[in-house]
Coordinates of C-alpha atoms in Angstrom, one line a residue:
X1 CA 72.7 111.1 69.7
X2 CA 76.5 111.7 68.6
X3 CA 77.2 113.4 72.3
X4 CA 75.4 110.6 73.9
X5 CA 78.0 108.1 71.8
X6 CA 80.9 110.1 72.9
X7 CA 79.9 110.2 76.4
X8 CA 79.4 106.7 76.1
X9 CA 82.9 105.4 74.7
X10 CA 84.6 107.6 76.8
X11 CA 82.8 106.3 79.8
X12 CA 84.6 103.0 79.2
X13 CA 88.0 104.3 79.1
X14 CA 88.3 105.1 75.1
X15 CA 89.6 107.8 73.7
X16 CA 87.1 108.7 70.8
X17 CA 87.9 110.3 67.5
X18 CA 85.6 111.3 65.4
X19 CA 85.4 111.1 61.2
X20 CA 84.2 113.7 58.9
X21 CA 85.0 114.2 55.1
X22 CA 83.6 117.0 52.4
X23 CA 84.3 117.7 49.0
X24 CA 86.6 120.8 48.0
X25 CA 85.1 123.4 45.9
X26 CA 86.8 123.1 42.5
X27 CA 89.7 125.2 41.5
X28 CA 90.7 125.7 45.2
X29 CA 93.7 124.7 47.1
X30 CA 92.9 123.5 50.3
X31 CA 97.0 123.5 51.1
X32 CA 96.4 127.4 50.9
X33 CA 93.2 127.9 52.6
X34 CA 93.3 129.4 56.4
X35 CA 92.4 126.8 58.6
X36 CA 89.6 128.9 59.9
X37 CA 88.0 129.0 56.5
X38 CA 89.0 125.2 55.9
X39 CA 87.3 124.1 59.2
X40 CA 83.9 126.7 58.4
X41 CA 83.1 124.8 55.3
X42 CA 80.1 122.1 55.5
X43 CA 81.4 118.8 56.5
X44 CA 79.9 114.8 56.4
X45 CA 79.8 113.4 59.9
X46 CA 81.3 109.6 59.3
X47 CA 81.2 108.1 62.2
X48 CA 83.1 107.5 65.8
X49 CA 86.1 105.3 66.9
X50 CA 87.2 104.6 70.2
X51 CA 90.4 103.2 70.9
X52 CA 91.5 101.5 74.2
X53 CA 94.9 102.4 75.2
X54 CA 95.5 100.0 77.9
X55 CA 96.9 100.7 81.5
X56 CA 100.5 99.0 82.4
X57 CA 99.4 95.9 84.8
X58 CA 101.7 97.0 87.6
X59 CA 100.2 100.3 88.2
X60 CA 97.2 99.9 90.1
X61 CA 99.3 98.1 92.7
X62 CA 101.8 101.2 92.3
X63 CA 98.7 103.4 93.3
X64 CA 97.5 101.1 96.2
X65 CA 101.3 101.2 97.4
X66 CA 100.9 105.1 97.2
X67 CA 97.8 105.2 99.1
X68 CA 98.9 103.1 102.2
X69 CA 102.0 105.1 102.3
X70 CA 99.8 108.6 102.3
X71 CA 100.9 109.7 99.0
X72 CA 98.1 111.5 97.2
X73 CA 97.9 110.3 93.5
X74 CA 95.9 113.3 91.4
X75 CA 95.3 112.8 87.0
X76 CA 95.7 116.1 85.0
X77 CA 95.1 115.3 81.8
X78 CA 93.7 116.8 78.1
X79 CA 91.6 113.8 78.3
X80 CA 87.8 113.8 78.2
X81 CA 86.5 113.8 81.5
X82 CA 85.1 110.5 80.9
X83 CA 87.6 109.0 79.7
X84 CA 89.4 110.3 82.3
X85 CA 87.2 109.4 85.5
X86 CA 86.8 106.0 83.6
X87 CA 90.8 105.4 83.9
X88 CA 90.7 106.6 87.2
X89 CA 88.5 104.7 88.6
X90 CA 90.1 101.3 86.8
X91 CA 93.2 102.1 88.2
X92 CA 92.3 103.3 92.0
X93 CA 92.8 107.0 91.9
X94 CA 88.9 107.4 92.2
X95 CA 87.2 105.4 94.7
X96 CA 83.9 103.9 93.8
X97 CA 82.1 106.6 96.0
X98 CA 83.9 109.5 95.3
X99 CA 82.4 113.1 95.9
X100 CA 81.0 115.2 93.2
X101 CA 84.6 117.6 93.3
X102 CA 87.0 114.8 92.7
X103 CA 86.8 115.5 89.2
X104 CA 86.7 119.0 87.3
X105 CA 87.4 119.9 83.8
X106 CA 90.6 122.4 83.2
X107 CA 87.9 125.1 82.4
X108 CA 85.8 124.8 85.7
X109 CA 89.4 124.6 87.8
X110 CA 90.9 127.8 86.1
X111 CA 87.4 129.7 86.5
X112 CA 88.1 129.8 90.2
X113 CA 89.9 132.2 91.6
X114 CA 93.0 131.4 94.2
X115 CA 90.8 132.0 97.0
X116 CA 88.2 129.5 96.0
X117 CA 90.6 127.1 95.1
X118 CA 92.4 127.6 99.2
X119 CA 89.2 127.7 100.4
X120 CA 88.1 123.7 98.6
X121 CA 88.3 121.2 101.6
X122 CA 90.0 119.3 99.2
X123 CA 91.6 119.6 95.7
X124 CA 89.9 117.5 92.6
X125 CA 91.6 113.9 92.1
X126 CA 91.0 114.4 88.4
X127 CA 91.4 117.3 86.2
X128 CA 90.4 116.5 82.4
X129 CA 90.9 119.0 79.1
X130 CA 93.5 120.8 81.1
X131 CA 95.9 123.5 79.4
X132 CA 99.3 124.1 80.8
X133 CA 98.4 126.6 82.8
X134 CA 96.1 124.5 85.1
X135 CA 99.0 122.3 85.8
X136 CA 101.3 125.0 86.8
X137 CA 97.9 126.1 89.3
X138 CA 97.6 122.8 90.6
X139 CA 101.1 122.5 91.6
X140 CA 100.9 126.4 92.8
X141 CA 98.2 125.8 95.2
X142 CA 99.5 121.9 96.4
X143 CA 102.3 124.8 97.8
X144 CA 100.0 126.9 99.2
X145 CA 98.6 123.9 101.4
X146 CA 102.5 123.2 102.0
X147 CA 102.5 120.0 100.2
X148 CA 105.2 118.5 98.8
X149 CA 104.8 117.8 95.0
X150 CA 106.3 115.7 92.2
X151 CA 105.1 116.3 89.0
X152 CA 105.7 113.6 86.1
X153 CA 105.3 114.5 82.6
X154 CA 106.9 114.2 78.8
X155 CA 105.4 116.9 76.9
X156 CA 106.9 120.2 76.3
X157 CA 103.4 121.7 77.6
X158 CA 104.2 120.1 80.9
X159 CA 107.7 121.8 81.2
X160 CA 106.2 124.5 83.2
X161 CA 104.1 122.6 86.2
X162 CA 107.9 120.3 85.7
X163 CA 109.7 123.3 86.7
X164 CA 107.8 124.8 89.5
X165 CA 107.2 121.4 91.1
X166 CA 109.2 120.2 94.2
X167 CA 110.6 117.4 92.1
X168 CA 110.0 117.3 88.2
X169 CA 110.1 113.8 86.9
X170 CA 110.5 113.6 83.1
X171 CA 109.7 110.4 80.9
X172 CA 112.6 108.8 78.5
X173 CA 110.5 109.2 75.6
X174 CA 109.7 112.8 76.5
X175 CA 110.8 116.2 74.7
X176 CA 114.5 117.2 75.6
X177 CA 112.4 120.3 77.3
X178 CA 110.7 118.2 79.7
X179 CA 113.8 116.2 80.3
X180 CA 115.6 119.6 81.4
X181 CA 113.0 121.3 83.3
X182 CA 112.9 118.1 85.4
X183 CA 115.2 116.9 88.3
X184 CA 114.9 113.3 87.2
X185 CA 114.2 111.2 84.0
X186 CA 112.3 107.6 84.2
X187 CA 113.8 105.7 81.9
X188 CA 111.2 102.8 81.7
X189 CA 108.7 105.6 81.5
X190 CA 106.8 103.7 84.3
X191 CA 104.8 105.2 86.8
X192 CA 105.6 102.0 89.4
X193 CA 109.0 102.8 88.8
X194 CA 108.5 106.1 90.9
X195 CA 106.9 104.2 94.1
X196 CA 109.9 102.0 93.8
X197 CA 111.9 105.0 94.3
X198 CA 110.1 106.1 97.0
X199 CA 109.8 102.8 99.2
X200 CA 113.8 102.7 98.3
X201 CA 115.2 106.2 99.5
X202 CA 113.0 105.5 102.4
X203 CA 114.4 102.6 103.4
X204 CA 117.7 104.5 102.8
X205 CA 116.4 107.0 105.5
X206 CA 115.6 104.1 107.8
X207 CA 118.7 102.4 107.3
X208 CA 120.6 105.4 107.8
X209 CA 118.3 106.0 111.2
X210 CA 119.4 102.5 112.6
X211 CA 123.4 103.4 112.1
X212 CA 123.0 106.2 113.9
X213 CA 120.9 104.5 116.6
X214 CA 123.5 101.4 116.7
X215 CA 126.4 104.0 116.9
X216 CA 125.1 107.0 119.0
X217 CA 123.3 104.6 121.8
X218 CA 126.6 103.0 122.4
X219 CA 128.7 105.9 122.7
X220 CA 126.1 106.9 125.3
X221 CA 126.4 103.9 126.8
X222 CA 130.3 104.2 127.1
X223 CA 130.0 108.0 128.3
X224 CA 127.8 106.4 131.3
X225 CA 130.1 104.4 132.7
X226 CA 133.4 106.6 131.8
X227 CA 131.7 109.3 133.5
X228 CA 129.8 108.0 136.2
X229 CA 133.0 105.8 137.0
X230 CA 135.1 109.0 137.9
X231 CA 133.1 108.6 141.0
X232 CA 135.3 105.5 142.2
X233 CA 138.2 106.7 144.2
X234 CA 140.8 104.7 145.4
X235 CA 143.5 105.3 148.4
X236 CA 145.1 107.8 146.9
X237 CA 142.0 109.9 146.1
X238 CA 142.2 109.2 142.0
X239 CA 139.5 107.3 140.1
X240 CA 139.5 104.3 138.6
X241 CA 138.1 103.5 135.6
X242 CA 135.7 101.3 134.5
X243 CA 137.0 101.1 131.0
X244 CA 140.5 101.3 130.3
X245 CA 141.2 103.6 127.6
X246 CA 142.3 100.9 124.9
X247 CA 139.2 98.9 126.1
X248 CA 136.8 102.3 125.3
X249 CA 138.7 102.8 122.4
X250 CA 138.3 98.7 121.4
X251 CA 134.3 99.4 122.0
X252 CA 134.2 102.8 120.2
X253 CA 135.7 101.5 117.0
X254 CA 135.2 97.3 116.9
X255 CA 131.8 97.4 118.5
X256 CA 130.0 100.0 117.6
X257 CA 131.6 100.4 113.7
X258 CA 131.1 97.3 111.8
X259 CA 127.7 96.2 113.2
X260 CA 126.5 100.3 112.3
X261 CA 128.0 99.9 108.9
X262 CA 126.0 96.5 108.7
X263 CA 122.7 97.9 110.1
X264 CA 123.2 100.4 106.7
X265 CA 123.0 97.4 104.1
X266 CA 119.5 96.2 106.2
X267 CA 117.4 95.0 103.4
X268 CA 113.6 96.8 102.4
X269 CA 111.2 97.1 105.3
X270 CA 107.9 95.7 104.4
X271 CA 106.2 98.6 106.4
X272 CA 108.2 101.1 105.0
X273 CA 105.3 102.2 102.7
X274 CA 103.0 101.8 105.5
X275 CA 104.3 105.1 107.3
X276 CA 103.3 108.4 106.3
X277 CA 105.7 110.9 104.9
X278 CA 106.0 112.6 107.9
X279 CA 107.8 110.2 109.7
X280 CA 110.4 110.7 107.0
X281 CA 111.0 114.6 107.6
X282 CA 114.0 114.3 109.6
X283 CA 115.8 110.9 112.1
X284 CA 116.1 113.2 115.1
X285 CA 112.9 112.5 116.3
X286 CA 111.0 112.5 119.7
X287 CA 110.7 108.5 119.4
X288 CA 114.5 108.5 118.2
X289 CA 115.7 110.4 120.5
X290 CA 114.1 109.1 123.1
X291 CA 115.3 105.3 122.3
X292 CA 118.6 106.9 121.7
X293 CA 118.3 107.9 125.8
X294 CA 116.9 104.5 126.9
X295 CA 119.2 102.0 125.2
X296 CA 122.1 103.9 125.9
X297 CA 121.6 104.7 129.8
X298 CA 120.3 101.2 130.4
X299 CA 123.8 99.2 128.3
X300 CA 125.9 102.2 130.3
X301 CA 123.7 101.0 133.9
X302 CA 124.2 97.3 133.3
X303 CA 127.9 97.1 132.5
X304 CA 128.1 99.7 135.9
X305 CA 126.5 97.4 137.9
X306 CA 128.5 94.3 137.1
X307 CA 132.0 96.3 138.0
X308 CA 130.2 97.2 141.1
X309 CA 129.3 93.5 142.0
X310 CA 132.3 92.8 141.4
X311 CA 134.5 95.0 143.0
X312 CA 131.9 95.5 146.0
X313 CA 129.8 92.2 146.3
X314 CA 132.9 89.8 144.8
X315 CA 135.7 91.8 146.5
X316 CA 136.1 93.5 149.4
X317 CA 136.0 97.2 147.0
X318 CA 139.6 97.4 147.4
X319 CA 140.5 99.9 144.4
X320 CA 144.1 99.5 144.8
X321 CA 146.2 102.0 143.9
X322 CA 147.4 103.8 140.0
X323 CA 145.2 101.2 138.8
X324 CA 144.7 103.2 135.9
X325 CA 148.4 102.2 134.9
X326 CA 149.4 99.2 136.5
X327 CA 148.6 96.0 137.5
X328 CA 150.5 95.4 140.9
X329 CA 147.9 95.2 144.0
X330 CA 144.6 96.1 140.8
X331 CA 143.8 92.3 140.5
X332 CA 139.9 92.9 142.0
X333 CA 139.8 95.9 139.4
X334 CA 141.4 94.3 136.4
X335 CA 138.9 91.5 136.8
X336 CA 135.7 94.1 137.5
X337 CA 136.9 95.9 134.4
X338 CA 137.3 92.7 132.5
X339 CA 133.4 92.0 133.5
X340 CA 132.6 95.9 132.7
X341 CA 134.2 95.3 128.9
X342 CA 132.6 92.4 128.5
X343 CA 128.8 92.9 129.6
X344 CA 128.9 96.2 127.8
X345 CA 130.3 94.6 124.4
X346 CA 127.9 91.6 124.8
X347 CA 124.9 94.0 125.3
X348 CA 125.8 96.5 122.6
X349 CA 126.1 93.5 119.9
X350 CA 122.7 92.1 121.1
X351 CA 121.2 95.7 120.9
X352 CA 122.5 95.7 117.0
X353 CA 119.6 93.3 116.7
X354 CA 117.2 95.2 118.0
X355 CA 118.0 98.3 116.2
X356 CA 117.0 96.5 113.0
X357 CA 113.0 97.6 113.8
X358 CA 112.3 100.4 116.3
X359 CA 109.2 98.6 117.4
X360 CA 108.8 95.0 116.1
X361 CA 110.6 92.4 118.6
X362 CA 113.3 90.5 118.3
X363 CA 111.4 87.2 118.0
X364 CA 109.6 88.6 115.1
X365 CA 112.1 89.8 113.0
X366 CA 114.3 88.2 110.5
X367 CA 117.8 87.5 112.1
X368 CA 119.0 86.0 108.7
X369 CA 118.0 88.3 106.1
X370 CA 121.2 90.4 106.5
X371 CA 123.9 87.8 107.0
X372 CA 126.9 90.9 107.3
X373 CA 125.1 92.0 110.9
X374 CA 125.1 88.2 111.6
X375 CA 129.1 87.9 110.9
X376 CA 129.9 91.2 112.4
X377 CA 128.0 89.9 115.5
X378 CA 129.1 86.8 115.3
X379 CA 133.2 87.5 115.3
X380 CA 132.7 90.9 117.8
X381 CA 131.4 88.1 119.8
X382 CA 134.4 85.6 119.5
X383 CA 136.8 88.0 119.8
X384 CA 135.9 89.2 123.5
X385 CA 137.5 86.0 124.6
X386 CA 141.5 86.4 123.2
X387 CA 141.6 90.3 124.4
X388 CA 140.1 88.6 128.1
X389 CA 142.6 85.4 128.3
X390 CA 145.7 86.3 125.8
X391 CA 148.6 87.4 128.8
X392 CA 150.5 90.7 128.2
X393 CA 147.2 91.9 125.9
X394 CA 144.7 91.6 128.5
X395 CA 146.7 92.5 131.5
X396 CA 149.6 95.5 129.5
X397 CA 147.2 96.4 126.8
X398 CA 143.5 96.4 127.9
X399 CA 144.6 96.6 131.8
X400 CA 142.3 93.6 132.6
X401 CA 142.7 90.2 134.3
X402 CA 141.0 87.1 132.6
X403 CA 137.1 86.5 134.5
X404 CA 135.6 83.3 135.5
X405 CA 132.3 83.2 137.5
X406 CA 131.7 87.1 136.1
X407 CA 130.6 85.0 132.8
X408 CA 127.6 84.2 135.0
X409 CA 126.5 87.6 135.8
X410 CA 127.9 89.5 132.3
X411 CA 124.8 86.5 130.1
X412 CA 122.9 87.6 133.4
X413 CA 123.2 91.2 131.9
X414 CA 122.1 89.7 128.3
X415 CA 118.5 88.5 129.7
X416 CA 118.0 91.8 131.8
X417 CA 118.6 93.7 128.4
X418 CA 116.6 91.4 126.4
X419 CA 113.7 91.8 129.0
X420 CA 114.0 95.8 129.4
X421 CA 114.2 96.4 125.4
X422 CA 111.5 94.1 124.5
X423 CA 109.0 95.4 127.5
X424 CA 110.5 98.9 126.1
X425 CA 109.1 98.1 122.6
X426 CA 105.9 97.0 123.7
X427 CA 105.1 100.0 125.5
X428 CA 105.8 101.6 122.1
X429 CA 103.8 99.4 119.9
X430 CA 100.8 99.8 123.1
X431 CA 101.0 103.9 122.9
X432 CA 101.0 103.5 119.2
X433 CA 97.7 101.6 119.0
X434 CA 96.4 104.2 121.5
X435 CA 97.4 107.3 119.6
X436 CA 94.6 108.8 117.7
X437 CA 96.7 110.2 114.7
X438 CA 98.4 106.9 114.5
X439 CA 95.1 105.0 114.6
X440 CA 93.6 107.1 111.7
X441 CA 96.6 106.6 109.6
X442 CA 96.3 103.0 110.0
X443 CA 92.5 103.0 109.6
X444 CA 93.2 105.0 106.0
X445 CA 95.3 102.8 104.9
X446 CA 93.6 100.0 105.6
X447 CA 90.4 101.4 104.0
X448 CA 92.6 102.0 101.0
X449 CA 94.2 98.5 100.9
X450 CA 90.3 97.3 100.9
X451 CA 89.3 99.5 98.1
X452 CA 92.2 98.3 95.9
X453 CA 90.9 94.8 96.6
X454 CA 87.5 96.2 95.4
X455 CA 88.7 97.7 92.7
X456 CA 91.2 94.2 91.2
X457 CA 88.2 92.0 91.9
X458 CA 86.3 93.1 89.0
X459 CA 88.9 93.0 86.3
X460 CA 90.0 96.2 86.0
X461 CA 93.6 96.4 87.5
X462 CA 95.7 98.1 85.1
X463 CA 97.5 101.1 84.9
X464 CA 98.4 104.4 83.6
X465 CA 100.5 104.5 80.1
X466 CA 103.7 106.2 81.0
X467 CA 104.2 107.2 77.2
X468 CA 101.5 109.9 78.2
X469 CA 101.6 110.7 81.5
X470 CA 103.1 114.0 84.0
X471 CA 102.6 112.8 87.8
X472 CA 102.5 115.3 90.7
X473 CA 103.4 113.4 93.4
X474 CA 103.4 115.1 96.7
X475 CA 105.5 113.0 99.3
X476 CA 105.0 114.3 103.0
X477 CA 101.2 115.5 102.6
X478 CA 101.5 114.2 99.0
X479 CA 99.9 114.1 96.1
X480 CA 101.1 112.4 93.0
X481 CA 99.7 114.6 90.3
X482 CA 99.2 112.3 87.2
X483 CA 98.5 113.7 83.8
X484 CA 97.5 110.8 81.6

């Protein structure tokens, strides 16, 4: 009847203690009695207590967050197992239906052997009554798997699995042995506080991702038309340049700079958790580069094409002669160039935009939300007109003549690059839905998202005390190992 008790407090998520008193045998002194001989005496059973210790409130929503974003959240724990399948499940790291080997006791996990434990389709979710030791083989065979693993914890039986974990996160309250074996200490001892980390250095990645877009797509761009312009020749055999040097120079630094440095302060993406750790392994992607390719060939195409109309569909394609230093007898060209410096700022400023989501469109993201892109476009904009009209600046410094009916065909430019990136970006999003991977990781994380909602429905959201707690988290196939 007293198991059945036990089983049944800890199946609600108490911890149970149990009460027992005897008499000492007169003329002995317990304070010297070996604790084997103290414990083998007769003893009065007394009764049972359970008491709740209460998950934090934000920490099932920390553990849905982990789920859409493919991080794997596992409980090691010296916990009953009912107590700790009971907590679990309250908190989402168990699903309502979950197989037989989600939850093992530290005894049954160390009695396999390292072969058994590779050869599991899956590792156990929970682990309850675990020593030391089975945290250290847990973390051992999430490497094996080549899993990436964090491991929280506060206890100086945790320092080991802290140690050999990828990152070893230490509570504030912990032992200074935790706090050392691990590469970072929570302060607030709160498990959420680790998801927030996550969502921010990724969002640090993507930030980082769209600079180097913004910058390295433009210098592409500008490499298009320097080089492909060597190609005009004019009577004397030497080519002319699209770009005057202070003009590439103006685009290179002006351009490109401030709008990249504002495209790093972009604020949280609210898919950022959405994406699996894998698309956080490295920026040089496939997709990346291959955006890098498209934007920067099409904003190098489209300012070649407006000095070609107006040098050859304006003009006669008279190229003058030493254009490339002076101005005498280089009025079609100043002017062409002048068009060229101005479609290809125009566009690159306008691309800034849509380097703020690699496949959401323009119209449906938030122009306003980081107001230092909007000023850097805004002024980059504005000051295309004083280097084009100012005499002795445009005409000594830039070696360009000030435009009038090119304004038509340089906004002309503007709509052709709006329509090209946004088709561009719905091909993505189209191949995307189609991929199979992609279409499973979405389906997971829906079906967690839905469990979640199954789980805070009946009353149970709560979370994890971070006084107690060691997390494995494992970020690109991840697990986050939690000992409670």
């Amino acid at each position: 009847m007293t198991t059945e008790e036990v089983e049944n407090l800890a199946s609600q998520g108490l911890r149970v203690l149990a009460f027992a008193d005897r008499m000492a045998d007169p003329g002995v002194d317990v304070t010297q009695q070996s604790r084997e001989d103290f414990e083998s005496a007769p003893w009065n059973f007394l009764g049972l207590a359970g008491i709740y210790d209460p998950p934090r409130a934000e920490s099932a929503d920390a553990v849905a967050d982990c789920a859409v974003a493919k991080i794997k959240v596992r409980m090691l724990t010296g916990d009953h197992p009912s107590t700790a399948t009971a907590i679990a499940l309250q908190i989402g790291i168990l699903s309502r239906n979950y197989p037989p080997g989600a939850v093992m006791t530290g005894q049954q996990f160390d009695a396999l052997t390292t072969s058994e434990i590779d050869a599991l389709p899956d590792l156990p979710t929970v682990v309850a009554r675990c020593a030391p030791e089975t945290k250290v083989r847990m973390v051992d065979a999430l490497h094996r798997r080549h899993e990436t693993t964090a491991m929280t914890g506060d206890g100086v039986n945790d320092s080991p699995a802290l140690k050999r974990a990828d990152v070893g996160v230490a509570m504030g309250t912990g032992s200074d042995v935790a706090k050392q074996a691990s590469r970072i200490v929570l302060t607030d001892d709160n498990f959420a506080s680790i998801v927030r980390a996550i969502s921010k250095g990724r969002n640090v990645f993507k930030n980082l991702a769209k600079f180097l877009l913004y910058l390295l797509s433009g210098n592409v761009g500008e490499l298009v038309v320097l080089i492909i312009g060597l190609a005009f020749r004019d009577r004397n055999n030497e080519s002319v340049f699209p770009l005057s040097p202070v003009a590439a120079l103006w685009i290179n630094t002006l351009t490109a700079g401030p709008p990249a440095m504002a495209l790093g302060l972009e604020p949280s993406s609210k898919d950022s958790m959405r994406l699996p750790p894998s698309e956080y392994r490295t920026i040089f992607t496939r997709e990346f580069l291959a955006d890098l390719m498209f934007y920067g060939w099409l904003m190098g195409a489209q300012a070649l094409v407006n000095f070609v109309i107006v040098v050859y569909g304006y003009f006669p394609g008279n190229l003058g002669a030493h254009c490339n230093e002076q101005e005498a007898g280089c009025g079609d060209v100043f002017r062409a160039r002048a068009t060229c410096m101005a479609t290809l700022q125009m566009v690159m400023l306008l691309h800034a935009f849509q380097c703020k989501h690699a496949t959401r469109s323009i119209f449906r993201i938030d122009l306003r939300n980081n107001p230092t892109l909007l000023w850097c476009v805004v002024v980059l904009v504005l000051s295309t007109f004083p280097v084009i009209y100012i005499p002795v600046i445009n005409n000594k410094v830039f070696l360009i003549a000030p435009i009038d009916w090119e304004w038509g065909i340089v906004f002309g430019q503007i709509f052709v690059y709006g329509f090209a990136s946004e088709a561009y970006k719905w091909a993505k999003r189209k191949f995307m839905r189609c991929h199979p991977k992609r279409d499973a990781e979405e389906g997971a994380a829906r079906a967690a998202m839905r469990e979640m909602e199954q789980v805070n429905t009946t009353g149970t959201t709560g979370a994890v005390d971070m006084d107690k707690t060691a997390t494995n988290s494992s970020m690109p196939t991840t697990p986050l190992e939690k000992n409670y």
